[in-house]
Tab-separated table of C-alpha atoms in Angstrom:
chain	number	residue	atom	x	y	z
A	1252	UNK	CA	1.500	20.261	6.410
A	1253	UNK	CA	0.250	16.790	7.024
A	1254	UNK	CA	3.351	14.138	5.863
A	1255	UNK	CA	2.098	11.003	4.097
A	1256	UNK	CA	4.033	7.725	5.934
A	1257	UNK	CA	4.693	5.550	3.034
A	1258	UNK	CA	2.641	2.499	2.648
A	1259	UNK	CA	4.303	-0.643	4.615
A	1260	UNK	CA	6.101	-2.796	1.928
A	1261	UNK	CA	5.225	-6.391	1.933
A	1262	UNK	CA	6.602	-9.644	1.234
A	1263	UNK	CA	4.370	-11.343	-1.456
A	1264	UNK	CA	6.457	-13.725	-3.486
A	1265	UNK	CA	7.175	-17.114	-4.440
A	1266	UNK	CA	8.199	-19.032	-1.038
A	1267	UNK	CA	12.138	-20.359	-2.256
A	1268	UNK	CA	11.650	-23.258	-0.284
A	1269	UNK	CA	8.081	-23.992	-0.202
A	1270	UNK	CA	6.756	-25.049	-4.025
A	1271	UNK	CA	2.805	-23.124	-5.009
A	1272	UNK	CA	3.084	-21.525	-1.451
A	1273	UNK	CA	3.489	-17.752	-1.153
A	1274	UNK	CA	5.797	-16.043	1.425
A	1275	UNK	CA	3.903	-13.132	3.035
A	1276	UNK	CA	4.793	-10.705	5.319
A	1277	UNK	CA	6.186	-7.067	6.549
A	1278	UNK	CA	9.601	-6.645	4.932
A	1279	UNK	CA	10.711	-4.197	8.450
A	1280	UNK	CA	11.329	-5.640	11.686
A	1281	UNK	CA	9.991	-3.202	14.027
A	1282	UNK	CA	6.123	-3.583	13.734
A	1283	UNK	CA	4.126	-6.666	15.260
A	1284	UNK	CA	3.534	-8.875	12.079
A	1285	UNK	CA	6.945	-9.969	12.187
A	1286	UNK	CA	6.889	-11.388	16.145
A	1287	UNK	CA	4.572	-14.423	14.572
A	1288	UNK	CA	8.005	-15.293	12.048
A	1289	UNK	CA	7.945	-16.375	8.345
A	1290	UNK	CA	4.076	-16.741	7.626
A	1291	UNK	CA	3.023	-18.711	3.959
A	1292	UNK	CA	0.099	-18.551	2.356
A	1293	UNK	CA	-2.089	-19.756	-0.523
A	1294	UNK	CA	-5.242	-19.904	-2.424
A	1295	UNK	CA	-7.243	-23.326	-3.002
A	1296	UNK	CA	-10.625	-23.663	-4.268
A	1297	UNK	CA	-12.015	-20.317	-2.550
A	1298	UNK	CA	-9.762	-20.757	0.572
A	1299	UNK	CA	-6.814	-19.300	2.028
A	1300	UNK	CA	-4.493	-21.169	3.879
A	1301	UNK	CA	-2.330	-19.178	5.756
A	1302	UNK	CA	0.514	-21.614	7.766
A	1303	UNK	CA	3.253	-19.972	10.759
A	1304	UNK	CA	5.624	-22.062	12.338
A	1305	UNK	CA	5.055	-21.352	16.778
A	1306	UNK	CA	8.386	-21.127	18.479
A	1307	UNK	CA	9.315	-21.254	22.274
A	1308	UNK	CA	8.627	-17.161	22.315
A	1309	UNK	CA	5.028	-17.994	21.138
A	1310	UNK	CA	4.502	-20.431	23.843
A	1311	UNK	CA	2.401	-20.271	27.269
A	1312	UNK	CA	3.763	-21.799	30.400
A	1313	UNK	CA	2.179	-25.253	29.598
A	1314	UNK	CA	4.401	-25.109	26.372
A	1315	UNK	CA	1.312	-24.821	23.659
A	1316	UNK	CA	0.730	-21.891	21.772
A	1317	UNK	CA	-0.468	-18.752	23.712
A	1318	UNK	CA	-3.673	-17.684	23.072
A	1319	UNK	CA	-2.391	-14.038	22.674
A	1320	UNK	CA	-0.165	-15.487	20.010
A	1321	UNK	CA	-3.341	-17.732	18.240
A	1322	UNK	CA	-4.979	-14.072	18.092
A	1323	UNK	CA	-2.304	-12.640	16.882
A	1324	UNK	CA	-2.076	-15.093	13.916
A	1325	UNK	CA	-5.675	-15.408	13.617
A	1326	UNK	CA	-6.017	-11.562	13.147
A	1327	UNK	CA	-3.099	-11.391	10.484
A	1328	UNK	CA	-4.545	-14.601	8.627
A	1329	UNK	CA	-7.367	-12.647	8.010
A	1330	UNK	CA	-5.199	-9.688	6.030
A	1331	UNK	CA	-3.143	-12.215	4.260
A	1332	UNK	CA	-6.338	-13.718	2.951
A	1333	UNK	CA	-7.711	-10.602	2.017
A	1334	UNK	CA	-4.675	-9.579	0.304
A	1335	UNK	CA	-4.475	-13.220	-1.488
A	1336	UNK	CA	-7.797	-12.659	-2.335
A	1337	UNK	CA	-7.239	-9.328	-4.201
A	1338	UNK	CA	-9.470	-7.421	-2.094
A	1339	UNK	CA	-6.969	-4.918	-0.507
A	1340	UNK	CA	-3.515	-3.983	-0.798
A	1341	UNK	CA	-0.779	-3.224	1.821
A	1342	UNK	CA	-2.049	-0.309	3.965
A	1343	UNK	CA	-4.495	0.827	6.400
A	1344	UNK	CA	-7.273	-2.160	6.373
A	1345	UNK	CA	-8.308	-2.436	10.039
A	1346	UNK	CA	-9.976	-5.312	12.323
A	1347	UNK	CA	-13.653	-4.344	13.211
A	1348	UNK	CA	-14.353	-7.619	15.346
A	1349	UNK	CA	-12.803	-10.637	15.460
A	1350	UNK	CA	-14.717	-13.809	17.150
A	1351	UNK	CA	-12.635	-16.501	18.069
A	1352	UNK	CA	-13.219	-19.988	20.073
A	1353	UNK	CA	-10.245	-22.125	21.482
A	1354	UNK	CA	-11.174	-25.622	20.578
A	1355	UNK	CA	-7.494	-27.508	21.592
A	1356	UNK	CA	-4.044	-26.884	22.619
A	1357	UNK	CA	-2.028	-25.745	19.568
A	1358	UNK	CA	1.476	-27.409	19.680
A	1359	UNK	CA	5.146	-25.686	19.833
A	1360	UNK	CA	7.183	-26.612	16.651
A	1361	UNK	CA	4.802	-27.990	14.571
A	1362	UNK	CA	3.014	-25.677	11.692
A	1363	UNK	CA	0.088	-23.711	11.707
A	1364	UNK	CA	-2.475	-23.521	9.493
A	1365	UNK	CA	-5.540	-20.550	9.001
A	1366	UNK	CA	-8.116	-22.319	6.309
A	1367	UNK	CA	-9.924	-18.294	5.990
A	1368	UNK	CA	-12.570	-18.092	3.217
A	1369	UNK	CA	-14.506	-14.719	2.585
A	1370	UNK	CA	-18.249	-14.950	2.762
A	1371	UNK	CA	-19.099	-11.263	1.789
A	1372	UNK	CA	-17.423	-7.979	0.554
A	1373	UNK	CA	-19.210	-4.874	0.477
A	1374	UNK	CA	-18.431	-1.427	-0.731
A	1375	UNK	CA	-16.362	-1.085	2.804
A	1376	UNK	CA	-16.271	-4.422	4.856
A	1377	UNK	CA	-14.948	-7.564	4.305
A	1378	UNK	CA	-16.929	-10.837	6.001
A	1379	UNK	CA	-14.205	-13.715	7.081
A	1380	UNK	CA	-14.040	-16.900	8.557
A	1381	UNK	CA	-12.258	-19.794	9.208
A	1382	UNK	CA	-10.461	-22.750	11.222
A	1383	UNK	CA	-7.023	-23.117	12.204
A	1384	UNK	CA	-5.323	-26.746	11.851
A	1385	UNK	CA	-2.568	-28.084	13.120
A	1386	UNK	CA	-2.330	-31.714	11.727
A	1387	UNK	CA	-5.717	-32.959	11.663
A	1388	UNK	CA	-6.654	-31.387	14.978
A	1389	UNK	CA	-8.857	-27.902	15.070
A	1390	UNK	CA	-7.300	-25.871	17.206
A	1391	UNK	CA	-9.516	-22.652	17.071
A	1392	UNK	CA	-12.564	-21.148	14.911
A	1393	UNK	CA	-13.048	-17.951	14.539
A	1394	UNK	CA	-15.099	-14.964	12.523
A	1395	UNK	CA	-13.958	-11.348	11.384
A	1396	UNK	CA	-14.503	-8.201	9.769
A	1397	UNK	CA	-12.325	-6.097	7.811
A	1398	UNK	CA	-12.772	-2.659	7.605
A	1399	UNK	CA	-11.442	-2.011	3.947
A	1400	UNK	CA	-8.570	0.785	3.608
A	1401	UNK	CA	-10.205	4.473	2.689
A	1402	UNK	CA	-9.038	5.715	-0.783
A	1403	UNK	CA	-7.177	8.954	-1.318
């Protein structure tokens, strides 16, 4: 007898202390989502910006942002969008590819931000990109796919 897991539950709620910003997020500790910390997120004129806060345990040696940790948050940008979009729901959505170019340094304590905007949903997949900020400095571009979650 095959046991269902239930599905993952999700923060997505008003941010207390961040006004027309979303807080998003796994609500348990254990899985990876929560290593990249509080993450906000919010929908403007076909774009969702998707903000995390890098600490000390997201930093390389020369004290930026780890490029591990810029995937990381690249790769769950892309599910918050899709979820802020209203294209899936909490559950088994997957990464297919995920293109990404380093364009600068990003910087330890000071927010950032995934600008993700959807350029095509089929029946299955879900077409992404977008630019992550920090200030007015790009600090990466990248492309994905999302495989949608199979229905039951």
């Amino acid at each position: 007898m095959l046991v269902e897991e239930p599905k993952p539950e999700f923060h997505y709620e008003d941010h207390p202390d961040h006004p027309c910003w979303k807080r998003w997020g796994l609500k348990n500790s254990d899985r990876y989502n929560t290593f990249l910390g509080d993450m906000m997120v919010r929908v403007e004129d076909g774009t969702c910006r998707v903000r995390m806060l890098p600490e000390r345990r997201h930093s390389n040696l020369g004290n930026n942002v780890h490029g591990g940790a810029m995937l990381g948050f690249i790769d769950v940008a892309l599910f918050a969008a899709a979820r802020s979009f209203g294209l899936i729901e909490a559950g088994t959505a997957v990464t297919l590819d995920l293109n990404t170019h380093f364009i600068g340094a990003g910087t330890i304590g000071e927010l950032l931000e995934a600008r993700v905007e959807l350029l095509r949903e089929t029946g299955r997949l879900l077409f992404m990109r977008g630019l992550v900020m920090q200030d007015d400095d790009p600090v990466a571009e990248f492309s994905g796919t999302i495989r949608k979650p199979t229905k039951r």
